[in-house]
Amino acid sequence: MSTEPLELRFTVACPREHAFDVWANKTSLWWPHGHSVSGDPDLTVTIEPRPGGRIFERTPSGAEHDWGEVLVWEPPRRLAYLWHSATPAPTPPRSISPSRRRRRGPP
């Protein structure tokens, strides 16, 4: 049984570079800490900026919990990763490709 990758698309009102930076380098700012292994409200989320890099959470006490692995790191165009699940079945790869769309009308 093959699993298709999950692809999400949404538009944000900012430059591509900023969207990539916040998603990949400042994940702790937006990640809901209740959706983590530890549930610690003061954890940090890290995406290591390279193919083969880890995606993990770190608690203030220093405990680390791996979440995934970076497959593609092409800032600011594309980030793809595998997400490790607590279930035995593998989860599909995810990727982001920020794109800047022009707004119509007055700024």
N, CA, C and O atoms as a printed pandas DataFrame, in Angstrom:
     atom_number atom_name residue_name chain_id  residue_number  x_coord  y_coord  z_coord
0              1         N          MET        A               1    0.848   -1.176    0.000
1              2        CA          MET        A               1    0.000    0.000    0.000
2              3         C          MET        A               1    0.894    1.240    0.000
3              4         O          MET        A               1    1.737    1.393    0.884
4              5         N          SER        A               2    0.718    2.121   -0.978
5              6        CA          SER        A               2    1.508    3.345   -1.017
6              7         C          SER        A               2    0.715    4.490   -0.380
7              8         O          SER        A               2   -0.516    4.511   -0.402
8              9         N          THR        A               3    1.444    5.414    0.169
9             10        CA          THR        A               3    0.838    6.582    0.801
10            11         C          THR        A               3    1.243    7.807    0.011
11            12         O          THR        A               3    2.430    8.031   -0.228
12            13         N          GLU        A               4    0.276    8.597   -0.392
13            14        CA          GLU        A               4    0.558    9.815   -1.142
14            15         C          GLU        A               4    0.992   10.920   -0.192
15            16         O          GLU        A               4    0.513   10.986    0.940
16            17         N          PRO        A               5    1.895   11.790   -0.640
17            18        CA          PRO        A               5    2.312   12.913    0.205
18            19         C          PRO        A               5    1.145   13.845    0.504
19            20         O          PRO        A               5    0.242   14.015   -0.314
20            21         N          LEU        A               6    1.180   14.433    1.666
21            22        CA          LEU        A               6    0.204   15.441    2.061
22            23         C          LEU        A               6    0.717   16.784    1.576
23            24         O          LEU        A               6    1.861   17.148    1.848
24            25         N          GLU        A               7   -0.114   17.517    0.863
25            26        CA          GLU        A               7    0.286   18.831    0.369
26            27         C          GLU        A               7   -0.742   19.849    0.804
27            28         O          GLU        A               7   -1.931   19.709    0.517
28            29         N          LEU        A               8   -0.278   20.880    1.500
29            30        CA          LEU        A               8   -1.147   21.964    1.934
30            31         C          LEU        A               8   -0.739   23.228    1.215
31            32         O          LEU        A               8    0.452   23.495    1.056
32            33         N          ARG        A               9   -1.707   24.009    0.778
33            34        CA          ARG        A               9   -1.420   25.288    0.131
34            35         C          ARG        A               9   -2.225   26.373    0.823
35            36         O          ARG        A               9   -3.418   26.220    1.086
36            37         N          PHE        A              10   -1.545   27.467    1.110
37            38        CA          PHE        A              10   -2.223   28.622    1.667
38            39         C          PHE        A              10   -1.418   29.854    1.306
39            40         O          PHE        A              10   -0.220   29.770    1.035
40            41         N          THR        A              11   -2.079   30.988    1.304
41            42        CA          THR        A              11   -1.448   32.243    0.913
42            43         C          THR        A              11   -1.264   33.117    2.141
43            44         O          THR        A              11   -2.168   33.253    2.965
44            45         N          VAL        A              12   -0.088   33.703    2.250
45            46        CA          VAL        A              12    0.185   34.648    3.334
46            47         C          VAL        A              12    0.650   35.960    2.707
47            48         O          VAL        A              12    1.258   35.968    1.636
48            49         N          ALA        A              13    0.361   37.055    3.379
49            50        CA          ALA        A              13    0.674   38.384    2.844
50            51         C          ALA        A              13    2.062   38.818    3.307
51            52         O          ALA        A              13    2.203   39.707    4.148
52            53         N          CYS        A              14    3.078   38.177    2.746
53            54        CA          CYS        A              14    4.461   38.546    3.064
54            55         C          CYS        A              14    5.361   37.996    1.962
55            56         O          CYS        A              14    4.936   37.145    1.180
56            57         N          PRO        A              15    6.595   38.474    1.897
57            58        CA          PRO        A              15    7.517   37.947    0.893
58            59         C          PRO        A              15    7.841   36.469    1.137
59            60         O          PRO        A              15    7.800   35.987    2.269
60            61         N          ARG        A              16    8.155   35.780    0.075
61            62        CA          ARG        A              16    8.489   34.354    0.117
62            63         C          ARG        A              16    9.588   34.068    1.152
63            64         O          ARG        A              16    9.494   33.107    1.915
64            65         N          GLU        A              17   10.624   34.909    1.167
65            66        CA          GLU        A              17   11.749   34.704    2.075
66            67         C          GLU        A              17   11.301   34.739    3.543
67            68         O          GLU        A              17   11.756   33.943    4.366
68            69         N          HIS        A              18   10.407   35.670    3.847
69            70        CA          HIS        A              18    9.906   35.784    5.227
70            71         C          HIS        A              18    9.062   34.560    5.597
71            72         O          HIS        A              18    9.193   34.021    6.696
72            73         N          ALA        A              19    8.207   34.130    4.686
73            74        CA          ALA        A              19    7.356   32.965    4.947
74            75         C          ALA        A              19    8.215   31.732    5.213
75            76         O          ALA        A              19    7.958   30.983    6.156
76            77         N          PHE        A              20    9.227   31.523    4.388
77            78        CA          PHE        A              20   10.108   30.365    4.577
78            79         C          PHE        A              20   10.832   30.470    5.916
79            80         O          PHE        A              20   10.903   29.492    6.660
80            81         N          ASP        A              21   11.370   31.648    6.229
81            82        CA          ASP        A              21   12.122   31.847    7.457
82            83         C          ASP        A              21   11.276   31.557    8.694
83            84         O          ASP        A              21   11.725   30.860    9.604
84            85         N          VAL        A              22   10.068   32.084    8.733
85            86        CA          VAL        A              22    9.207   31.867    9.898
86            87         C          VAL        A              22    8.809   30.405   10.004
87            88         O          VAL        A              22    8.814   29.841   11.098
88            89         N          TRP        A              23    8.464   29.783    8.882
89            90        CA          TRP        A              23    8.040   28.376    8.912
90            91         C          TRP        A              23    9.181   27.472    9.367
91            92         O          TRP        A              23    8.994   26.617   10.233
92            93         N          ALA        A              24   10.364   27.662    8.781
93            94        CA          ALA        A              24   11.450   26.711    8.978
94            95         C          ALA        A              24   12.431   27.076   10.092
95            96         O          ALA        A              24   12.990   26.188   10.735
96            97         N          ASN        A              25   12.644   28.367   10.327
97            98        CA          ASN        A              25   13.669   28.775   11.288
98            99         C          ASN        A              25   13.112   29.324   12.597
99           100         O          ASN        A              25   13.831   29.437   13.590
100          101         N          LYS        A              26   11.838   29.660   12.587
101          102        CA          LYS        A              26   11.218   30.228   13.794
102          103         C          LYS        A              26    9.969   29.438   14.169
103          104         O          LYS        A              26    8.961   29.997   14.602
104          105         N          THR        A              27   10.062   28.147   13.992
105          106        CA          THR        A              27    8.919   27.256   14.206
106          107         C          THR        A              27    8.375   27.373   15.624
107          108         O          THR        A              27    7.167   27.261   15.836
108          109         N          SER        A              28    9.252   27.597   16.592
109          110        CA          SER        A              28    8.808   27.712   17.991
110          111         C          SER        A              28    7.839   28.862   18.206
111          112         O          SER        A              28    7.050   28.833   19.150
112          113         N          LEU        A              29    7.884   29.882   17.342
113          114        CA          LEU        A              29    6.987   31.030   17.496
114          115         C          LEU        A              29    5.533   30.689   17.190
115          116         O          LEU        A              29    4.625   31.280   17.774
116          117         N          TRP        A              30    5.302   29.744   16.284
117          118        CA          TRP        A              30    3.932   29.468   15.864
118          119         C          TRP        A              30    3.453   28.056   16.203
119          120         O          TRP        A              30    2.252   27.790   16.141
120          121         N          TRP        A              31    4.348   27.158   16.553
121          122        CA          TRP        A              31    3.943   25.773   16.795
122          123         C          TRP        A              31    3.101   25.683   18.066
123          124         O          TRP        A              31    3.506   26.213   19.101
124          125         N          PRO        A              32    1.931   25.021   18.016
125          126        CA          PRO        A              32    1.119   24.852   19.230
126          127         C          PRO        A              32    1.780   23.819   20.157
127          128         O          PRO        A              32    1.788   22.628   19.847
128          129         N          HIS        A              33    2.324   24.261   21.271
129          130        CA          HIS        A              33    3.116   23.386   22.133
130          131         C          HIS        A              33    2.325   22.224   22.717
131          132         O          HIS        A              33    2.913   21.228   23.136
132          133         N          GLY        A              34    1.022   22.335   22.752
133          134        CA          GLY        A              34    0.206   21.203   23.187
134          135         C          GLY        A              34    0.264   20.047   22.204
135          136         O          GLY        A              34   -0.087   18.919   22.553
136          137         N          HIS        A              35    0.705   20.313   20.979
137          138        CA          HIS        A              35    0.841   19.283   19.948
138          139         C          HIS        A              35    2.309   18.883   19.852
139          140         O          HIS        A              35    2.974   19.123   18.844
140          141         N          SER        A              36    2.787   18.275   20.912
141          142        CA          SER        A              36    4.186   17.875   20.968
142          143         C          SER        A              36    4.282   16.591   21.782
143          144         O          SER        A              36    3.302   16.148   22.381
144          145         N          VAL        A              37    5.451   16.011   21.797
145          146        CA          VAL        A              37    5.656   14.799   22.590
146          147         C          VAL        A              37    5.596   15.129   24.076
147          148         O          VAL        A              37    4.928   14.441   24.847
148          149         N          SER        A              38    6.295   16.184   24.470
149          150        CA          SER        A              38    6.381   16.519   25.898
150          151         C          SER        A              38    5.192   17.327   26.395
151          152         O          SER        A              38    4.817   17.220   27.563
152          153         N          GLY        A              39    4.590   18.141   25.518
153          154        CA          GLY        A              39    3.526   19.035   25.947
154          155         C          GLY        A              39    4.031   20.216   26.756
155          156         O          GLY        A              39    3.236   20.984   27.298
156          157         N          ASP        A              40    5.347   20.368   26.843
157          158        CA          ASP        A              40    5.939   21.456   27.625
158          159         C          ASP        A              40    5.650   22.802   26.961
159          160         O          ASP        A              40    5.935   22.960   25.774
160          161         N          PRO        A              41    5.093   23.778   27.686
161          162        CA          PRO        A              41    4.776   25.069   27.069
162          163         C          PRO        A              41    6.011   25.894   26.718
163          164         O          PRO        A              41    5.903   26.873   25.981
164          165         N          ASP        A              42    7.171   25.521   27.227
165          166        CA          ASP        A              42    8.391   26.288   26.969
166          167         C          ASP        A              42    9.373   25.562   26.047
167          168         O          ASP        A              42   10.556   25.899   26.013
168          169         N          LEU        A              43    8.891   24.576   25.307
169          170        CA          LEU        A              43    9.787   23.829   24.417
170          171         C          LEU        A              43   10.214   24.675   23.226
171          172         O          LEU        A              43    9.587   25.687   22.915
172          173         N          THR        A              44   11.276   24.257   22.568
173          174        CA          THR        A              44   11.679   24.859   21.297
174          175         C          THR        A              44   11.574   23.788   20.225
175          176         O          THR        A              44   11.818   22.608   20.477
176          177         N          VAL        A              45   11.208   24.216   19.036
177          178        CA          VAL        A              45   11.103   23.321   17.887
178          179         C          VAL        A              45   12.202   23.705   16.912
179          180         O          VAL        A              45   12.351   24.877   16.566
180          181         N          THR        A              46   12.970   22.724   16.470
181          182        CA          THR        A              46   14.097   22.976   15.586
182          183         C          THR        A              46   13.976   22.148   14.314
183          184         O          THR        A              46   13.710   20.947   14.355
184          185         N          ILE        A              47   14.178   22.819   13.183
185          186        CA          ILE        A              47   14.322   22.144   11.894
186          187         C          ILE        A              47   15.755   22.415   11.462
187          188         O          ILE        A              47   16.104   23.551   11.139
188          189         N          GLU        A              48   16.580   21.389   11.454
189          190        CA          GLU        A              48   17.980   21.561   11.068
190          191         C          GLU        A              48   18.051   21.880    9.577
191          192         O          GLU        A              48   17.477   21.152    8.766
192          193         N          PRO        A              49   18.747   22.959    9.200
193          194        CA          PRO        A              49   18.695   23.501    7.837
194          195         C          PRO        A              49   19.585   22.781    6.818
195          196         O          PRO        A              49   20.550   23.347    6.304
196          197         N          ARG        A              50   19.236   21.518    6.540
197          198        CA          ARG        A              50   19.998   20.748    5.550
198          199         C          ARG        A              50   19.259   19.447    5.269
199          200         O          ARG        A              50   18.530   18.956    6.131
200          201         N          PRO        A              51   19.432   18.884    4.080
201          202        CA          PRO        A              51   18.885   17.543    3.846
202          203         C          PRO        A              51   19.509   16.564    4.849
203          204         O          PRO        A              51   20.719   16.577    5.075
204          205         N          GLY        A              52   18.684   15.739    5.430
205          206        CA          GLY        A              52   19.137   14.811    6.457
206          207         C          GLY        A              52   19.057   15.388    7.853
207          208         O          GLY        A              52   19.292   14.684    8.835
208          209         N          GLY        A              53   18.718   16.699    7.949
209          210        CA          GLY        A              53   18.601   17.340    9.251
210          211         C          GLY        A              53   17.417   16.811   10.037
211          212         O          GLY        A              53   16.442   16.315    9.472
212          213         N          ARG        A              54   17.520   16.926   11.341
213          214        CA          ARG        A              54   16.433   16.480   12.209
214          215         C          ARG        A              54   15.393   17.572   12.386
215          216         O          ARG        A              54   15.691   18.760   12.265
216          217         N          ILE        A              55   14.174   17.154   12.672
217          218        CA          ILE        A              55   13.115   18.031   13.165
218          219         C          ILE        A              55   12.814   17.493   14.551
219          220         O          ILE        A              55   12.457   16.325   14.707
220          221         N          PHE        A              56   12.960   18.352   15.569
221          222        CA          PHE        A              56   12.798   17.848   16.923
222          223         C          PHE        A              56   12.356   18.949   17.867
223          224         O          PHE        A              56   12.454   20.138   17.561
224          225         N          GLU        A              57   11.868   18.523   19.021
225          226        CA          GLU        A              57   11.551   19.455   20.099
226          227         C          GLU        A              57   12.585   19.276   21.194
227          228         O          GLU        A              57   13.115   18.184   21.399
228          229         N          ARG        A              58   12.865   20.373   21.896
229          230        CA          ARG        A              58   13.764   20.341   23.052
230          231         C          ARG        A              58   13.061   21.044   24.207
231          232         O          ARG        A              58   12.585   22.171   24.068
232          233         N          THR        A              59   13.003   20.371   25.335
233          234        CA          THR        A              59   12.383   20.959   26.520
234          235         C          THR        A              59   13.415   21.795   27.273
235          236         O          THR        A              59   14.613   21.650   27.030
236          237         N          PRO        A              60   12.977   22.663   28.180
237          238        CA          PRO        A              60   13.925   23.454   28.959
238          239         C          PRO        A              60   14.925   22.595   29.744
239          240         O          PRO        A              60   16.035   23.046   30.027
240          241         N          SER        A              61   14.544   21.371   30.094
241          242        CA          SER        A              61   15.457   20.489   30.831
242          243         C          SER        A              61   16.487   19.839   29.910
243          244         O          SER        A              61   17.396   19.156   30.382
244          245         N          GLY        A              62   16.346   20.051   28.576
245          246        CA          GLY        A              62   17.304   19.499   27.623
246          247         C          GLY        A              62   16.863   18.211   26.950
247          248         O          GLY        A              62   17.571   17.708   26.078
248          249         N          ALA        A              63   15.718   17.662   27.328
249          250        CA          ALA        A              63   15.219   16.441   26.683
250          251         C          ALA        A              63   14.855   16.750   25.230
251          252         O          ALA        A              63   14.232   17.772   24.945
252          253         N          GLU        A              64   15.245   15.870   24.325
253          254        CA          GLU        A              64   14.936   16.037   22.905
254          255         C          GLU        A              64   14.068   14.888   22.421
255          256         O          GLU        A              64   14.260   13.732   22.799
256          257         N          HIS        A              65   13.095   15.241   21.564
257          258        CA          HIS        A              65   12.201   14.245   20.974
258          259         C          HIS        A              65   12.178   14.482   19.472
259          260         O          HIS        A              65   11.760   15.544   19.011
260          261         N          ASP        A              66   12.631   13.487   18.708
261          262        CA          ASP        A              66   12.651   13.606   17.251
262          263         C          ASP        A              66   11.243   13.530   16.689
263          264         O          ASP        A              66   10.424   12.717   17.118
264          265         N          TRP        A              67   10.980   14.402   15.713
265          266        CA          TRP        A              67    9.691   14.432   15.033
266          267         C          TRP        A              67    9.803   14.026   13.575
267          268         O          TRP        A              67    8.871   13.448   13.016
268          269         N          GLY        A              68   10.948   14.327   12.950
269          270        CA          GLY        A              68   11.033   14.061   11.517
270          271         C          GLY        A              68   12.419   14.284   10.973
271          272         O          GLY        A              68   13.377   14.488   11.720
272          273         N          GLU        A              69   12.515   14.241    9.635
273          274        CA          GLU        A              69   13.786   14.391    8.936
274          275         C          GLU        A              69   13.593   15.273    7.711
275          276         O          GLU        A              69   12.629   15.109    6.964
276          277         N          VAL        A              70   14.510   16.206    7.510
277          278        CA          VAL        A              70   14.475   17.091    6.351
278          279         C          VAL        A              70   14.930   16.315    5.118
279          280         O          VAL        A              70   15.990   15.689    5.126
280          281         N          LEU        A              71   14.123   16.360    4.061
281          282        CA          LEU        A              71   14.463   15.706    2.798
282          283         C          LEU        A              71   15.040   16.694    1.796
283          284         O          LEU        A              71   16.017   16.396    1.109
284          285         N          VAL        A              72   14.425   17.883    1.716
285          286        CA          VAL        A              72   14.845   18.914    0.771
286          287         C          VAL        A              72   14.932   20.235    1.524
287          288         O          VAL        A              72   14.008   20.609    2.246
288          289         N          TRP        A              73   16.051   20.941    1.352
289          290        CA          TRP        A              73   16.232   22.266    1.958
290          291         C          TRP        A              73   16.702   23.193    0.847
291          292         O          TRP        A              73   17.880   23.193    0.490
292          293         N          GLU        A              74   15.772   23.993    0.296
293          294        CA          GLU        A              74   16.066   24.921   -0.796
294          295         C          GLU        A              74   15.443   26.277   -0.492
295          296         O          GLU        A              74   14.479   26.674   -1.146
296          297         N          PRO        A              75   15.986   26.998    0.500
297          298        CA          PRO        A              75   15.396   28.290    0.846
298          299         C          PRO        A              75   15.544   29.295   -0.292
299          300         O          PRO        A              75   16.572   29.291   -0.970
300          301         N          PRO        A              76   14.574   30.136   -0.520
301          302        CA          PRO        A              76   13.280   30.166    0.149
302          303         C          PRO        A              76   12.199   29.467   -0.662
303          304         O          PRO        A              76   11.013   29.748   -0.492
304          305         N          ARG        A              77   12.604   28.556   -1.542
305          306        CA          ARG        A              77   11.645   27.955   -2.470
306          307         C          ARG        A              77   10.975   26.689   -1.960
307          308         O          ARG        A              77    9.782   26.493   -2.193
308          309         N          ARG        A              78   11.712   25.825   -1.269
309          310        CA          ARG        A              78   11.126   24.528   -0.969
310          311         C          ARG        A              78   11.750   23.905    0.268
311          312         O          ARG        A              78   12.957   23.985    0.495
312          313         N          LEU        A              79   10.895   23.289    1.051
313          314        CA          LEU        A              79   11.290   22.495    2.200
314          315         C          LEU        A              79   10.414   21.252    2.185
315          316         O          LEU        A              79    9.187   21.356    2.175
316          317         N          ALA        A              80   11.027   20.090    2.183
317          318        CA          ALA        A              80   10.272   18.834    2.239
318          319         C          ALA        A              80   10.817   18.014    3.391
319          320         O          ALA        A              80   12.020   18.009    3.652
320          321         N          TYR        A              81    9.922   17.320    4.079
321          322        CA          TYR        A              81   10.359   16.532    5.219
322          323         C          TYR        A              81    9.453   15.346    5.455
323          324         O          TYR        A              81    8.298   15.335    5.029
324          325         N          LEU        A              82    9.987   14.341    6.140
325          326        CA          LEU        A              82    9.213   13.203    6.627
326          327         C          LEU        A              82    8.864   13.479    8.077
327          328         O          LEU        A              82    9.684   13.981    8.845
328          329         N          TRP        A              83    7.656   13.149    8.432
329          330        CA          TRP        A              83    7.179   13.353    9.782
330          331         C          TRP        A              83    7.071   11.989   10.436
331          332         O          TRP        A              83    6.376   11.116    9.915
332          333         N          HIS        A              84    7.743   11.778   11.571
333          334        CA          HIS        A              84    7.648   10.504   12.279
334          335         C          HIS        A              84    6.366   10.505   13.095
335          336         O          HIS        A              84    6.019   11.492   13.742
336          337         N          SER        A              85    5.691    9.405   13.050
337          338        CA          SER        A              85    4.423    9.284   13.752
338          339         C          SER        A              85    4.571    8.277   14.886
339          340         O          SER        A              85    5.455    7.421   14.863
340          341         N          ALA        A              86    3.699    8.391   15.868
341          342        CA          ALA        A              86    3.701    7.424   16.961
342          343         C          ALA        A              86    3.084    6.101   16.524
343          344         O          ALA        A              86    3.167    5.107   17.245
344          345         N          THR        A              87    2.468    6.087   15.351
345          346        CA          THR        A              87    1.854    4.862   14.858
346          347         C          THR        A              87    2.875    4.056   14.066
347          348         O          THR        A              87    3.871    4.619   13.610
348          349         N          PRO        A              88    2.658    2.757   13.890
349          350        CA          PRO        A              88    3.627    1.955   13.160
350          351         C          PRO        A              88    3.690    2.265   11.668
351          352         O          PRO        A              88    4.721    2.020   11.042
352          353         N          ALA        A              89    2.618    2.798   11.080
353          354        CA          ALA        A              89    2.617    3.088    9.643
354          355         C          ALA        A              89    3.390    4.372    9.374
355          356         O          ALA        A              89    3.245    5.333   10.129
356          357         N          PRO        A              90    4.217    4.421    8.311
357          358        CA          PRO        A              90    4.950    5.649    8.011
358          359         C          PRO        A              90    4.009    6.758    7.560
359          360         O          PRO        A              90    2.978    6.499    6.939
360          361         N          THR        A              91    4.371    7.984    7.876
361          362        CA          THR        A              91    3.576    9.128    7.432
362          363         C          THR        A              91    4.144    9.635    6.117
363          364         O          THR        A              91    5.336    9.468    5.857
364          365         N          PRO        A              92    3.310   10.255    5.281
365          366        CA          PRO        A              92    3.789   10.718    3.980
366          367         C          PRO        A              92    4.701   11.930    4.108
367          368         O          PRO        A              92    4.616   12.667    5.090
368          369         N          PRO        A              93    5.585   12.148    3.115
369          370        CA          PRO        A              93    6.430   13.344    3.133
370          371         C          PRO        A              93    5.584   14.602    3.023
371          372         O          PRO        A              93    4.500   14.588    2.441
372          373         N          ARG        A              94    6.091   15.686    3.587
373          374        CA          ARG        A              94    5.459   16.996    3.469
374          375         C          ARG        A              94    6.464   17.943    2.848
375          376         O          ARG        A              94    7.673   17.742    2.965
376          377         N          SER        A              95    5.965   18.976    2.186
377          378        CA          SER        A              95    6.867   19.985    1.656
378          379         C          SER        A              95    6.167   21.323    1.634
379          380         O          SER        A              95    4.939   21.397    1.594
380          381         N          ILE        A              96    6.967   22.390    1.659
381          382        CA          ILE        A              96    6.429   23.725    1.483
382          383         C          ILE        A              96    7.183   24.380    0.348
383          384         O          ILE        A              96    8.384   24.174    0.178
384          385         N          SER        A              97    6.473   25.161   -0.415
385          386        CA          SER        A              97    7.054   25.940   -1.508
386          387         C          SER        A              97    6.417   27.314   -1.470
387          388         O          SER        A              97    5.420   27.542   -2.156
388          389         N          PRO        A              98    6.961   28.240   -0.688
389          390        CA          PRO        A              98    6.349   29.566   -0.603
390          391         C          PRO        A              98    6.374   30.269   -1.949
391          392         O          PRO        A              98    7.369   30.222   -2.672
392          393         N          SER        A              99    5.263   30.923   -2.275
393          394        CA          SER        A              99    5.231   31.715   -3.507
394          395         C          SER        A              99    4.565   33.044   -3.203
395          396         O          SER        A              99    3.613   33.115   -2.425
396          397         N          ARG        A             100    5.063   34.066   -3.808
397          398        CA          ARG        A             100    4.525   35.414   -3.595
398          399         C          ARG        A             100    3.477   35.666   -4.664
399          400         O          ARG        A             100    3.749   35.523   -5.856
400          401         N          ARG        A             101    2.299   36.036   -4.243
401          402        CA          ARG        A             101    1.235   36.384   -5.177
402          403         C          ARG        A             101    0.946   37.855   -5.047
403          404         O          ARG        A             101    0.914   38.400   -3.943
404          405         N          ARG        A             102    0.739   38.493   -6.167
405          406        CA          ARG        A             102    0.431   39.913   -6.137
406          407         C          ARG        A             102   -1.012   40.129   -5.738
407          408         O          ARG        A             102   -1.918   39.435   -6.200
408          409         N          ARG        A             103   -1.207   41.114   -4.862
409          410        CA          ARG        A             103   -2.556   41.503   -4.493
410          411         C          ARG        A             103   -3.108   42.423   -5.554
411          412         O          ARG        A             103   -2.366   43.184   -6.175
412          413         N          ARG        A             104   -4.378   42.356   -5.759
413          414        CA          ARG        A             104   -5.023   43.278   -6.672
414          415         C          ARG        A             104   -5.696   44.364   -5.850
415          416         O          ARG        A             104   -6.221   44.112   -4.765
416          417         N          GLY        A             105   -5.671   45.552   -6.377
417          418        CA          GLY        A             105   -6.311   46.667   -5.683
418          419         C          GLY        A             105   -5.293   47.451   -4.878
419          420         O          GLY        A             105   -4.091   47.196   -4.950
420          421         N          PRO        A             106   -5.793   48.411   -4.109
421          422        CA          PRO        A             106   -4.897   49.270   -3.332
422          423         C          PRO        A             106   -4.182   48.481   -2.239
423          424         O          PRO        A             106   -4.722   47.500   -1.727
424          425         N          PRO        A             107   -2.953   48.911   -1.876
425          426        CA          PRO        A             107   -2.209   48.204   -0.823
426          427         C          PRO        A             107   -2.824   48.380    0.540
427          428         O          PRO        A             107   -2.311   47.845    1.523
